[in-house]
CSV table of C-alpha atoms and ligand atoms in Angstrom, one decimal:
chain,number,residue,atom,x,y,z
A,1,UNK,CA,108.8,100.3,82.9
A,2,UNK,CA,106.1,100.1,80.3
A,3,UNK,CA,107.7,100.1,76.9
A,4,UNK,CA,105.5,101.3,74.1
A,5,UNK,CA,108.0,103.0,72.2
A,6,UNK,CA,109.8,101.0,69.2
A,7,UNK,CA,112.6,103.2,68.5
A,8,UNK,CA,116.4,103.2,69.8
A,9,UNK,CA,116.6,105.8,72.4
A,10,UNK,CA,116.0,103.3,75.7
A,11,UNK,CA,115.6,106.6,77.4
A,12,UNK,CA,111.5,107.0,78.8
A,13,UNK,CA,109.5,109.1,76.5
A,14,UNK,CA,107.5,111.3,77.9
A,15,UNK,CA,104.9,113.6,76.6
A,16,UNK,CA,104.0,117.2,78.4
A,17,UNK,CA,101.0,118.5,77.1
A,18,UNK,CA,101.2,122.3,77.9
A,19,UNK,CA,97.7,124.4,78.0
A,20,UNK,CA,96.8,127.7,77.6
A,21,UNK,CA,97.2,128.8,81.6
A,22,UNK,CA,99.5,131.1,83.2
A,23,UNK,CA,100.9,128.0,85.0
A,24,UNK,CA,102.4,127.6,81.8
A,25,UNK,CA,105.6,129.0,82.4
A,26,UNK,CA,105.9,126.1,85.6
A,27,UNK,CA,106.2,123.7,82.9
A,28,UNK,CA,109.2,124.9,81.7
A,29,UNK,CA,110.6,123.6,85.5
A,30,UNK,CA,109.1,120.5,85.0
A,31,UNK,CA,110.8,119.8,81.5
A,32,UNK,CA,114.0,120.6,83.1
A,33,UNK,CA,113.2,118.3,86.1
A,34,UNK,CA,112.4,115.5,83.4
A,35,UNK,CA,115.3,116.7,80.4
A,36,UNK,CA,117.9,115.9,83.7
A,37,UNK,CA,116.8,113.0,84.8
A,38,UNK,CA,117.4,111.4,81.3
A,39,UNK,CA,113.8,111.2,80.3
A,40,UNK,CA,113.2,111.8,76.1
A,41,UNK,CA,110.7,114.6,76.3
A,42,UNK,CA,108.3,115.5,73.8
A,43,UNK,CA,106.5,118.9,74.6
A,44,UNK,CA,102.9,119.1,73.0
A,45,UNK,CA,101.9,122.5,73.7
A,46,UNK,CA,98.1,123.8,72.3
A,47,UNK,CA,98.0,126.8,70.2
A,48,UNK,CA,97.0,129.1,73.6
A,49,UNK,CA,99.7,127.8,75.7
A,50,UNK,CA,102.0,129.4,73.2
A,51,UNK,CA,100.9,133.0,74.2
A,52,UNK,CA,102.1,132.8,77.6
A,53,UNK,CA,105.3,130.5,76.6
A,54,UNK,CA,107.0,130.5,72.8
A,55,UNK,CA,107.8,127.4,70.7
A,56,UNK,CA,111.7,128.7,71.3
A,57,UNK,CA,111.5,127.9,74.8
A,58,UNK,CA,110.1,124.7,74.5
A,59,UNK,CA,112.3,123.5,71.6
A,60,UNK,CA,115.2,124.7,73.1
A,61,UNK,CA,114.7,123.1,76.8
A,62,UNK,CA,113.7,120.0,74.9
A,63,UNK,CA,116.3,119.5,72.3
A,64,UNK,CA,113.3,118.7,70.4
A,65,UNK,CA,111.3,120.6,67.4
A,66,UNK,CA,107.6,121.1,69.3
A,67,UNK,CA,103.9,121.5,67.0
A,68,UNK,CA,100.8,121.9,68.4
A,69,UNK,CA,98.9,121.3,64.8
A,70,UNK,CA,97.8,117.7,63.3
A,71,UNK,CA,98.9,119.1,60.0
A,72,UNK,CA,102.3,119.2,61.0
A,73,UNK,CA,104.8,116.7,60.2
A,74,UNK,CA,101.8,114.8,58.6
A,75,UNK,CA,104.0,112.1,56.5
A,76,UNK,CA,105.0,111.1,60.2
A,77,UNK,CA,102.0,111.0,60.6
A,78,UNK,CA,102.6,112.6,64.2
A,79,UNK,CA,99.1,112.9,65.9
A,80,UNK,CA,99.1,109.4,66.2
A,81,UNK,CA,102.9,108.7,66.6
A,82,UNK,CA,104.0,110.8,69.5
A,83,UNK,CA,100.6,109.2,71.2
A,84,UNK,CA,101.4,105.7,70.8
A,85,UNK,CA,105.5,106.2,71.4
A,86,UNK,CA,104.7,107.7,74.8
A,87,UNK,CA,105.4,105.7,78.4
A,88,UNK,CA,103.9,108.7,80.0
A,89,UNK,CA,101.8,112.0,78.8
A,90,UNK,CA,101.6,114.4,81.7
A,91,UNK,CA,99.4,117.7,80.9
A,92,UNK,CA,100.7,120.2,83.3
A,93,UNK,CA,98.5,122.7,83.4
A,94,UNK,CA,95.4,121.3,82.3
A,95,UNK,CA,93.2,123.7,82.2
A,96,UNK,CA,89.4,123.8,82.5
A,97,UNK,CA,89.4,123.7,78.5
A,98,UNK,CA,91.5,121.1,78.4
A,99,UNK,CA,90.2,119.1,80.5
A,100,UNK,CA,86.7,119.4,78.6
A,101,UNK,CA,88.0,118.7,75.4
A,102,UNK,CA,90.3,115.0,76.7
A,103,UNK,CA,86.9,114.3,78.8
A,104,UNK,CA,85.1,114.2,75.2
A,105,UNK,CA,87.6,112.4,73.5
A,106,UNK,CA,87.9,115.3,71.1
A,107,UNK,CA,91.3,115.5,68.7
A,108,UNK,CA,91.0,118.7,67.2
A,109,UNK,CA,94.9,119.9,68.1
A,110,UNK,CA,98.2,117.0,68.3
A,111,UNK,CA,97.8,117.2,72.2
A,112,UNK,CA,94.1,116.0,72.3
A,113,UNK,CA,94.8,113.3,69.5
A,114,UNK,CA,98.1,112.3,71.5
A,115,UNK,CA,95.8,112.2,74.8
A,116,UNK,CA,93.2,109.6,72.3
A,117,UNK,CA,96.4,107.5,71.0
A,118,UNK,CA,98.1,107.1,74.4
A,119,UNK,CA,98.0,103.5,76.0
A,120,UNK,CA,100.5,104.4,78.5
A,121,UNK,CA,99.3,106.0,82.2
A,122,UNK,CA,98.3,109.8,81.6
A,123,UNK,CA,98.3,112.4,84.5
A,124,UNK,CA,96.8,115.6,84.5
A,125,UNK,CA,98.0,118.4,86.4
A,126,UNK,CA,95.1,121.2,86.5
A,127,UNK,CA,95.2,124.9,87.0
A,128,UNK,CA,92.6,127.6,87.2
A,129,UNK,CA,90.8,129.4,88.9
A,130,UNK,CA,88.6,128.4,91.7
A,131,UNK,CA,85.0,128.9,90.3
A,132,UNK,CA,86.3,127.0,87.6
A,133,UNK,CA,87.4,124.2,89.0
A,134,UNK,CA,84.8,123.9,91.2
A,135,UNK,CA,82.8,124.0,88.5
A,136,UNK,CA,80.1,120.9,88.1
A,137,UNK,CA,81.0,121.2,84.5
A,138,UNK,CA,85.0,120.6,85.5
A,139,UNK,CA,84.0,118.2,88.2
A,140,UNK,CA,82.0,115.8,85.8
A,141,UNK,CA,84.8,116.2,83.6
A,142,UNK,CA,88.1,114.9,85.9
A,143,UNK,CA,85.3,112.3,87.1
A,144,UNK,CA,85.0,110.9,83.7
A,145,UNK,CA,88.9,111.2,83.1
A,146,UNK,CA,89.6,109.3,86.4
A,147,UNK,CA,86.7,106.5,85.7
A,148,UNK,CA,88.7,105.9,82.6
A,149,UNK,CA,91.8,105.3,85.0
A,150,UNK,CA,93.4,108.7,84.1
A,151,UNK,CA,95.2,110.4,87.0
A,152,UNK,CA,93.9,114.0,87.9
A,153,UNK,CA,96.0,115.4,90.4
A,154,UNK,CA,94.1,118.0,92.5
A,155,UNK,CA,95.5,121.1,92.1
A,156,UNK,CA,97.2,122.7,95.1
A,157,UNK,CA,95.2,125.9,97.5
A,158,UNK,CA,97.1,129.3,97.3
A,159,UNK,CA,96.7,132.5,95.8
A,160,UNK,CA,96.1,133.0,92.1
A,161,UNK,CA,96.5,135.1,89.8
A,162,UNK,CA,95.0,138.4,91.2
A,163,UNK,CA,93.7,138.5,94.4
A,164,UNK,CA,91.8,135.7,95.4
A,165,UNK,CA,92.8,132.4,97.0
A,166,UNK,CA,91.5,129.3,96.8
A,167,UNK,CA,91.9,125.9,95.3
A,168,UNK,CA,93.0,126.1,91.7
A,169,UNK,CA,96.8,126.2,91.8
A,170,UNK,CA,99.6,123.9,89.7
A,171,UNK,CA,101.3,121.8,92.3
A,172,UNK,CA,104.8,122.5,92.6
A,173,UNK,CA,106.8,121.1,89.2
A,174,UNK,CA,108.4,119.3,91.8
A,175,UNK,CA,105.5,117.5,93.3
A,176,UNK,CA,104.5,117.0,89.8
A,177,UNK,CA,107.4,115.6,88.9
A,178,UNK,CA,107.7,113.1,91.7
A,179,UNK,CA,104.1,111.9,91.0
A,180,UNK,CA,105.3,111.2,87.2
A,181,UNK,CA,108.6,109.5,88.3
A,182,UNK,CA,106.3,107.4,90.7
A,183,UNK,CA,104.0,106.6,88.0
A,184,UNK,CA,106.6,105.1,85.4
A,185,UNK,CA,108.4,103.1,87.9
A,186,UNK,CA,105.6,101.1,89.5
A,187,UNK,CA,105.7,97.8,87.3
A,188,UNK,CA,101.7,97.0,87.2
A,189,UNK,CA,100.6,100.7,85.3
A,190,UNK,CA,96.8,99.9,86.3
A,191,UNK,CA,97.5,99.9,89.9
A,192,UNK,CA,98.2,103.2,90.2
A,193,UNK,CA,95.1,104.8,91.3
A,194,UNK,CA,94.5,101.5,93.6
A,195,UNK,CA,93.6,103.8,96.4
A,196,UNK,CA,90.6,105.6,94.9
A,197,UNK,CA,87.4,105.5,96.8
A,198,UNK,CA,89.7,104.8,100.5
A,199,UNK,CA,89.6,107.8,103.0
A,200,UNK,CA,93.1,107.5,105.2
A,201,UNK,CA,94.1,109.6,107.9
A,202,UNK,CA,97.8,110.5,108.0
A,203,UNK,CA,99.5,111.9,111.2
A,204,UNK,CA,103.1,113.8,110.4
A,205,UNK,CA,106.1,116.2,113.0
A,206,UNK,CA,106.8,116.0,116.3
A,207,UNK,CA,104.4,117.5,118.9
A,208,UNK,CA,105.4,120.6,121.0
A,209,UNK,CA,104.0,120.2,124.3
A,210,UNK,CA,105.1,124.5,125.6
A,211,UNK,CA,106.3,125.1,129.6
A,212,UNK,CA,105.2,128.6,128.9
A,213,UNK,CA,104.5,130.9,126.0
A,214,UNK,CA,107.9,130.9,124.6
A,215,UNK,CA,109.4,127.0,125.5
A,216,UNK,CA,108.4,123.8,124.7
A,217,UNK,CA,109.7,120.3,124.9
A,218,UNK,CA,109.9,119.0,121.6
A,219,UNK,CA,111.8,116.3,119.2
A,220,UNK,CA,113.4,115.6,115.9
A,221,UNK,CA,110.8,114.1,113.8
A,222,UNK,CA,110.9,116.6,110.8
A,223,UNK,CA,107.5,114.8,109.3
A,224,UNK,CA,108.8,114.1,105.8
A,225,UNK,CA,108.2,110.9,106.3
A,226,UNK,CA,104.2,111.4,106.7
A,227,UNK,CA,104.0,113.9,104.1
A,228,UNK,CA,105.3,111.8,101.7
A,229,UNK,CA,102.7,108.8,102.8
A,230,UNK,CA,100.1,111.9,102.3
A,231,UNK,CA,101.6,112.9,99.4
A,232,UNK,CA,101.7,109.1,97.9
A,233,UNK,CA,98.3,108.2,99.0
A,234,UNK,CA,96.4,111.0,97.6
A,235,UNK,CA,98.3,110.3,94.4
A,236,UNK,CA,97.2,106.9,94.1
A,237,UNK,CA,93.5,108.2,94.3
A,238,UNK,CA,92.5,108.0,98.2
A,239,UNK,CA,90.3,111.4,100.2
A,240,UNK,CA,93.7,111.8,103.0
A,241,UNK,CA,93.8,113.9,106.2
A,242,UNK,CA,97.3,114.9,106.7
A,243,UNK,CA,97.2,115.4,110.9
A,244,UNK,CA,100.4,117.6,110.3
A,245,UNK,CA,102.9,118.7,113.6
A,246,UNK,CA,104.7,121.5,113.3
A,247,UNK,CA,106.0,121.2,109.9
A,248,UNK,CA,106.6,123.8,107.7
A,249,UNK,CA,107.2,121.3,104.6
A,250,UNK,CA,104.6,122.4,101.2
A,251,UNK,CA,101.1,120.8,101.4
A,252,UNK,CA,100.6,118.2,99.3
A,253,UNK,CA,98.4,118.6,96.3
A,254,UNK,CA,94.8,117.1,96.8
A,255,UNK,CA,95.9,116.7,100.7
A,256,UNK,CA,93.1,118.5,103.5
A,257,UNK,CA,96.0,119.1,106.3
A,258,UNK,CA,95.3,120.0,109.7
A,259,UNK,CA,97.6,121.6,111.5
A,260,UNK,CA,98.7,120.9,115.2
A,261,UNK,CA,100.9,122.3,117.8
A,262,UNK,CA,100.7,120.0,120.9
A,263,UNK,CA,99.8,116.2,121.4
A,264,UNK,CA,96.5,117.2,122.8
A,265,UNK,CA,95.8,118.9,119.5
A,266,UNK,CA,97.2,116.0,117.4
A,267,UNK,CA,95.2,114.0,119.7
A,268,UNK,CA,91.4,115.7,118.7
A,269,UNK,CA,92.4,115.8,115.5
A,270,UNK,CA,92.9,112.4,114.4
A,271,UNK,CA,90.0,110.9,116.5
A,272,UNK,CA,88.3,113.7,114.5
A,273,UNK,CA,89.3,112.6,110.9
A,274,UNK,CA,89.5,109.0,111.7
A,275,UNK,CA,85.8,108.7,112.2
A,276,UNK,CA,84.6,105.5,109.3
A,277,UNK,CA,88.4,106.1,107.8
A,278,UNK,CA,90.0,102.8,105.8
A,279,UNK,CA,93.7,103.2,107.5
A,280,UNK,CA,95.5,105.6,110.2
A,281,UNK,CA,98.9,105.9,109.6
A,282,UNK,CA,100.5,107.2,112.8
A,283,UNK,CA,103.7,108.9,111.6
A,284,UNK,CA,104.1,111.7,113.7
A,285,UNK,CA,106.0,111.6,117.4
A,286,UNK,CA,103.8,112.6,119.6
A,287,UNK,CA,105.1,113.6,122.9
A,288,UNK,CA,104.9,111.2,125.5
A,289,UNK,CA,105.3,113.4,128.1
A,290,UNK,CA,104.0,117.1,128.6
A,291,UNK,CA,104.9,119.6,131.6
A,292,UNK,CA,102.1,119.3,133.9
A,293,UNK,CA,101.5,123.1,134.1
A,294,UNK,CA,102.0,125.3,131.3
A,295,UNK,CA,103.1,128.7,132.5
A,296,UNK,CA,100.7,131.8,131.1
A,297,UNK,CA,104.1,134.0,131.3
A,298,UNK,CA,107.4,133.5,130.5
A,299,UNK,CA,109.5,131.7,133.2
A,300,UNK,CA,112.2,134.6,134.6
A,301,UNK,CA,115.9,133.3,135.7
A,302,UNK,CA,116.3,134.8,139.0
A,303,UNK,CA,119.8,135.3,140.4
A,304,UNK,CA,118.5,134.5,143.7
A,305,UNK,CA,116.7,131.3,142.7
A,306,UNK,CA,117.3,127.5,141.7
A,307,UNK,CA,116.5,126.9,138.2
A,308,UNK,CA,112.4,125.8,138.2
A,309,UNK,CA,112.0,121.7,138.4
A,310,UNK,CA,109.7,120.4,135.7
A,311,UNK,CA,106.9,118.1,136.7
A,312,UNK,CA,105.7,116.1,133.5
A,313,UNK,CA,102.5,114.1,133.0
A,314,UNK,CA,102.1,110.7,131.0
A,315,UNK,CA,100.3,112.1,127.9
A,316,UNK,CA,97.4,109.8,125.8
A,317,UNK,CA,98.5,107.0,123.7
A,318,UNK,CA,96.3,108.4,120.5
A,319,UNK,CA,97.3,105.1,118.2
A,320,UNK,CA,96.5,102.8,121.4
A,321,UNK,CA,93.3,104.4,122.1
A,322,UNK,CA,92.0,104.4,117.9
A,323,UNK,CA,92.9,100.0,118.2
A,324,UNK,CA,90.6,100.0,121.8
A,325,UNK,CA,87.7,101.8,119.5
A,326,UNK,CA,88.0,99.8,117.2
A,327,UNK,CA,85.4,97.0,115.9
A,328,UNK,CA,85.3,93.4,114.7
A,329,UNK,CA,85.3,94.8,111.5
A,330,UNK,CA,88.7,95.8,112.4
A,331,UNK,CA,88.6,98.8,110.3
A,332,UNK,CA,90.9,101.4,110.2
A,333,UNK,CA,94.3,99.9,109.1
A,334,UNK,CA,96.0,100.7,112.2
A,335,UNK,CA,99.6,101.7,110.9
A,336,UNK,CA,102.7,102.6,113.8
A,337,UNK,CA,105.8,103.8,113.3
A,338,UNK,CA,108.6,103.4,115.8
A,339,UNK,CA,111.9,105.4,115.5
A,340,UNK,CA,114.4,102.4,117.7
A,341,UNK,CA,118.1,102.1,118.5
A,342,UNK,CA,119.3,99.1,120.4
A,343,UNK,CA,120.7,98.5,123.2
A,344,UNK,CA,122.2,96.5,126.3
A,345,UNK,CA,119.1,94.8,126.9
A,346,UNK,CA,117.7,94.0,123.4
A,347,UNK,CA,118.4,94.7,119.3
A,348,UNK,CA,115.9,97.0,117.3
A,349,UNK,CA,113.5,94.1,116.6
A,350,UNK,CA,113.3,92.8,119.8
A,351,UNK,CA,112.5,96.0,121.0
A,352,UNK,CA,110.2,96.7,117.7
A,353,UNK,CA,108.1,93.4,118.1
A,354,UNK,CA,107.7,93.6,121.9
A,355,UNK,CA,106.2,97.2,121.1
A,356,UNK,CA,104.1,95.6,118.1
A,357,UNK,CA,102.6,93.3,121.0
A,358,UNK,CA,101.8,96.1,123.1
A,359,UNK,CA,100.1,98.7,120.7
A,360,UNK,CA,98.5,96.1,118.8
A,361,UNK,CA,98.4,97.7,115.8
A,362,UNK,CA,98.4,95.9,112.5
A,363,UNK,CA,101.5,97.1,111.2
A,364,UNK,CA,104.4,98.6,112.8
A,365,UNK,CA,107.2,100.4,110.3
A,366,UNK,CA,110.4,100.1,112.1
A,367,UNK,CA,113.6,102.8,112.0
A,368,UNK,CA,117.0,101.9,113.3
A,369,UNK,CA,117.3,105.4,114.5
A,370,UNK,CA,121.2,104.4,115.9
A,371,UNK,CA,123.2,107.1,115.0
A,372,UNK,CA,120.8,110.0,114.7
A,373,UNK,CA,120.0,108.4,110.9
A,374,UNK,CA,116.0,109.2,109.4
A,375,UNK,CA,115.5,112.5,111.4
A,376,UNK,CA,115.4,114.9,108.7
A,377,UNK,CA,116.7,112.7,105.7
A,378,UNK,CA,115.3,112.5,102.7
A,379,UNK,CA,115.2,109.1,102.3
A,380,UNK,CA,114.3,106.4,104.5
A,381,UNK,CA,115.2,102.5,105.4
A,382,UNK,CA,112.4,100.4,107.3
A,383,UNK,CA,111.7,96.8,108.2
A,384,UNK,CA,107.7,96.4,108.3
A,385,UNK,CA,106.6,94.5,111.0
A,386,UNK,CA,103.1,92.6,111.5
A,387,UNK,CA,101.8,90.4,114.0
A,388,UNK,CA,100.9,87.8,111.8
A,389,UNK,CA,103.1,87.4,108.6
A,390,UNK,CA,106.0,87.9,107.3
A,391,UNK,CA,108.8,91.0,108.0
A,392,UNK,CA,108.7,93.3,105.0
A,393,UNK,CA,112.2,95.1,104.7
A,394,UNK,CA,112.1,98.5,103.3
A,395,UNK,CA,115.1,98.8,101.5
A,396,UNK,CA,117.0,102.6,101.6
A,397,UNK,CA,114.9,104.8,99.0
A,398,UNK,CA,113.7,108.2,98.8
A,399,UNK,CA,110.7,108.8,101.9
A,400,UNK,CA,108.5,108.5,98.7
A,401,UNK,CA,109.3,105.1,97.9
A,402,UNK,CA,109.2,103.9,101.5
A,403,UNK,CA,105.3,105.3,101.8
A,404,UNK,CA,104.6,103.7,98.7
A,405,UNK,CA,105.8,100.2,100.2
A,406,UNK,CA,103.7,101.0,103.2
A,407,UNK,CA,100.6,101.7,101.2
A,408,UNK,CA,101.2,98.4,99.7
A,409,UNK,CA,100.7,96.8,102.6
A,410,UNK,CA,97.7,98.4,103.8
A,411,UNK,CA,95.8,96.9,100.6
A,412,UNK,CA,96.9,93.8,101.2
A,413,UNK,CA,95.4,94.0,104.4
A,414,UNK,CA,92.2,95.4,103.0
A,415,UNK,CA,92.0,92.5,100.4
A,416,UNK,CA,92.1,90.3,103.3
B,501,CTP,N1,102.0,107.2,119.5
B,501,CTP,C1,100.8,107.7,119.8
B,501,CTP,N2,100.6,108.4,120.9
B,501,CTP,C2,101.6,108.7,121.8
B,501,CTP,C3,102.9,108.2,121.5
B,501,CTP,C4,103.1,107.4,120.3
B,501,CTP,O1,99.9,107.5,119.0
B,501,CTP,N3,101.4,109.4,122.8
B,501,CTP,C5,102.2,106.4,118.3
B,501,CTP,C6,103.3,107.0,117.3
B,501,CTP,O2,102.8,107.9,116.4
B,501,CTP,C7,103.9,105.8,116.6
B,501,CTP,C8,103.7,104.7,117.7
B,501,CTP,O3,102.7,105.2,118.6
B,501,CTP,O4,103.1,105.4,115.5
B,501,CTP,C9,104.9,104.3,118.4
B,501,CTP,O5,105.5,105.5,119.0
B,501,CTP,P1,106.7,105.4,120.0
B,501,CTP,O6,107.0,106.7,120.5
B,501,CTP,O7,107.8,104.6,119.4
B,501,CTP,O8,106.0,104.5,121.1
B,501,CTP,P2,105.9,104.6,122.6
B,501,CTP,O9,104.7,103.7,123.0
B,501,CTP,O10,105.9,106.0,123.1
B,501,CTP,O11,107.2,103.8,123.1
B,501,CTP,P3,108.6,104.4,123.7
B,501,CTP,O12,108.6,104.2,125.1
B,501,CTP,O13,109.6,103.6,122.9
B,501,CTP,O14,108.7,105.9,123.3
């Protein structure tokens, strides 16, 4: 935990810069998020993000009194204080504004001269609308806040205010938040954008592979598990592809996600994004079988008749065939997960290693799925296995943390 703060409270202090958006009023979720996790939060509104939320709300989900001037509390001398106190200033929304103003190291208002006083990591959560943010003017601006090892989260694609759609959206508070709570717990605070400039492909659910229009043969993978490696690896700065299975889960901010229905789908798709990719990360379950004739009409019980027998066909091996294409340069990171019990024959490992062998991947994340445990959970154990070092055990932690231990080993593979 970084510790820039000299005073007694050993709670975290964070800062949440509020700016003049209608997103404000998500902030007041995040506040809460942090305010009950035992974080010490000090809200910085600006003067604008007080027309769309009031100093009373703020103060009063804070505990704390809240300025937005650098003329208040001057014998404190507070623009420079609640800057330099801070493990964490998160700005959520940031708007266009904003985001101008921080780019330009100006400190006209406490929240721009906390953002200049701050040594500790600073994330930026923007919000507007689309034309803004795709503004070159916006664009040159998060470029320069990132370059000086700010993080800029993307905002999320949905519908704003009025009627258009498009990207410009404040991620969930909860996305947010997880993003912050990442952030202050990884020990080394200028890591945390280590996977800027990387492209990764992430594949996530379980494939439906359909007998007819209404039936399919299917399985448990709920893809938590690869949303949250999409979820982490955007946040730590890489371009990511989320190959997404049937899941209905929220889209993670800054994430492109395809969707797919049926391992043939999944399939395209991945050999689609993974073209000159750093790292695949195959998380989804991809059938390994399919009915060998899918049924244009629904299949009718008939009194008079046995059920139907189902012929199936082996389906492609999509991690197998992206290690065949691949060069000497052995690029992409080839990542496999494998979901194992034991059994008479052999123990998870055993099982695990023999399939490392065999897909020849370069690193194989292993579940003990025993017990019907992982499937739907929302947090994860794992023992990371490699063909030529060391097992890496996961210990149980949220899916979140999990991803973040695979990412970790991707980059050490890349440094390699
Ligand atoms: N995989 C794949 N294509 C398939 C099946 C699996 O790319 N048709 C990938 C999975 O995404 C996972 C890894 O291969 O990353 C291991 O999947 P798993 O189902 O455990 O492997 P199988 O080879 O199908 O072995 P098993 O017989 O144990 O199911």
């Amino acid at each position: 935990m970084p510790g820039n703060h000299t005073s007694a409270d050993s709670r975290p202090h964070v800062v949440l810069g509020v700016s003049g958006g209608i997103a404000a009023y998500k902030a007041c979720e995040l506040l809460r998020r942090f305010t009950e996790s035992g974080h010490d939060v000090t809200v910085v509104p600006t003067e604008s993000a007080l027309r769309f939320v009031g100093v009373a709300t703020w103060e009063a989900l804070s505990g704390k009194p809240v300025s937005t001037s650098v003329f208040d509390d001057v014998s404190s001398v507070a623009h420079v204080r609640v800057g330099q106190q801070a493990d964490l200033v998160v700005v959520a929304p940031a708007t266009a504004d904003l985001l101008a103003r921080a780019a330009h190291g100006q400190a006209g208002d406490l929240l721009t001269a906390t953002l200049l006083t701050a040594r500790c990591p600073v994330v930026f959560a923007p919000a507007m609308h689309t034309e803004m943010w795709e503004h070159p003017a916006t664009q040159a601006n998060v470029e320069t806040l990132r370059s000086r090892g700010a993080l800029v989260i993307a905002p999320a694609y949905g519908r704003l205010t009025g009627a258009d759609t498009g990207p410009g959206r404040l991620p969930e508070p909860a996305e947010i938040f997880a993003i912050c709570t990442d952030v202050l717990h990884r020990a080394d605070a200028a890591a945390i954008l280590d996977l800027t400039g990387r492209r990764v492909v992430v594949s996530a659910g379980g494939t439906r592979e359909h007998l007819d229009p209404v039936r399919f043969l299917g399985n448990s993978s709920s893809g938590k598990q690869g949303y949250a490696l999409a979820a982490v690896a955007a946040a730590r700065g890489a371009e990511v592809t989320l190959v997404a299975a049937n899941s209905a889960l929220p889209e993670p901010a800054g994430v492109k996600v395809v969707h797919v229905v049926s391992i043939h789908d999944l399939a395209g798709a991945v050999q689609e994004a993974a073209h000159d990719v750093d790292a695949v990360v195959m998380a989804a379950a991809p059938a390994d079988f399919r009915p060998t004739e899918r049924q244009a009409h629904k299949i009718k019980k008939q009194a008079d008749r046995a059920a139907p027998e189902l012929t199936l066909t082996e389906t492609e091996d999509v991690l197998a065939g992206l290690v065949a294409a691949r060069g000497a340069d052995r690029l992409p990171v080839l990542v496999g997960f494998a979901a194992e019990t034991g059994d008479s024959t052999a123990g998870v490992l055993e099982h695990a290693r023999e399939k490392l062998q065999r897909k020849r991947c370069d690193l194989l994340v292993v579940n003990d799925v025993g017990g019907g445990a992982v499937f739907g959970d929302d947090d994860n154990q794992a023992v990371i296995l490699s063909a030529d070092a060391a097992d890496v055990p996961v210990p149980r932690g949220s899916k979140r943390d999990v991803a973040h231990v695979v990412w970790d080993q991707v980059v050490l593979r890349w440094g390699s």
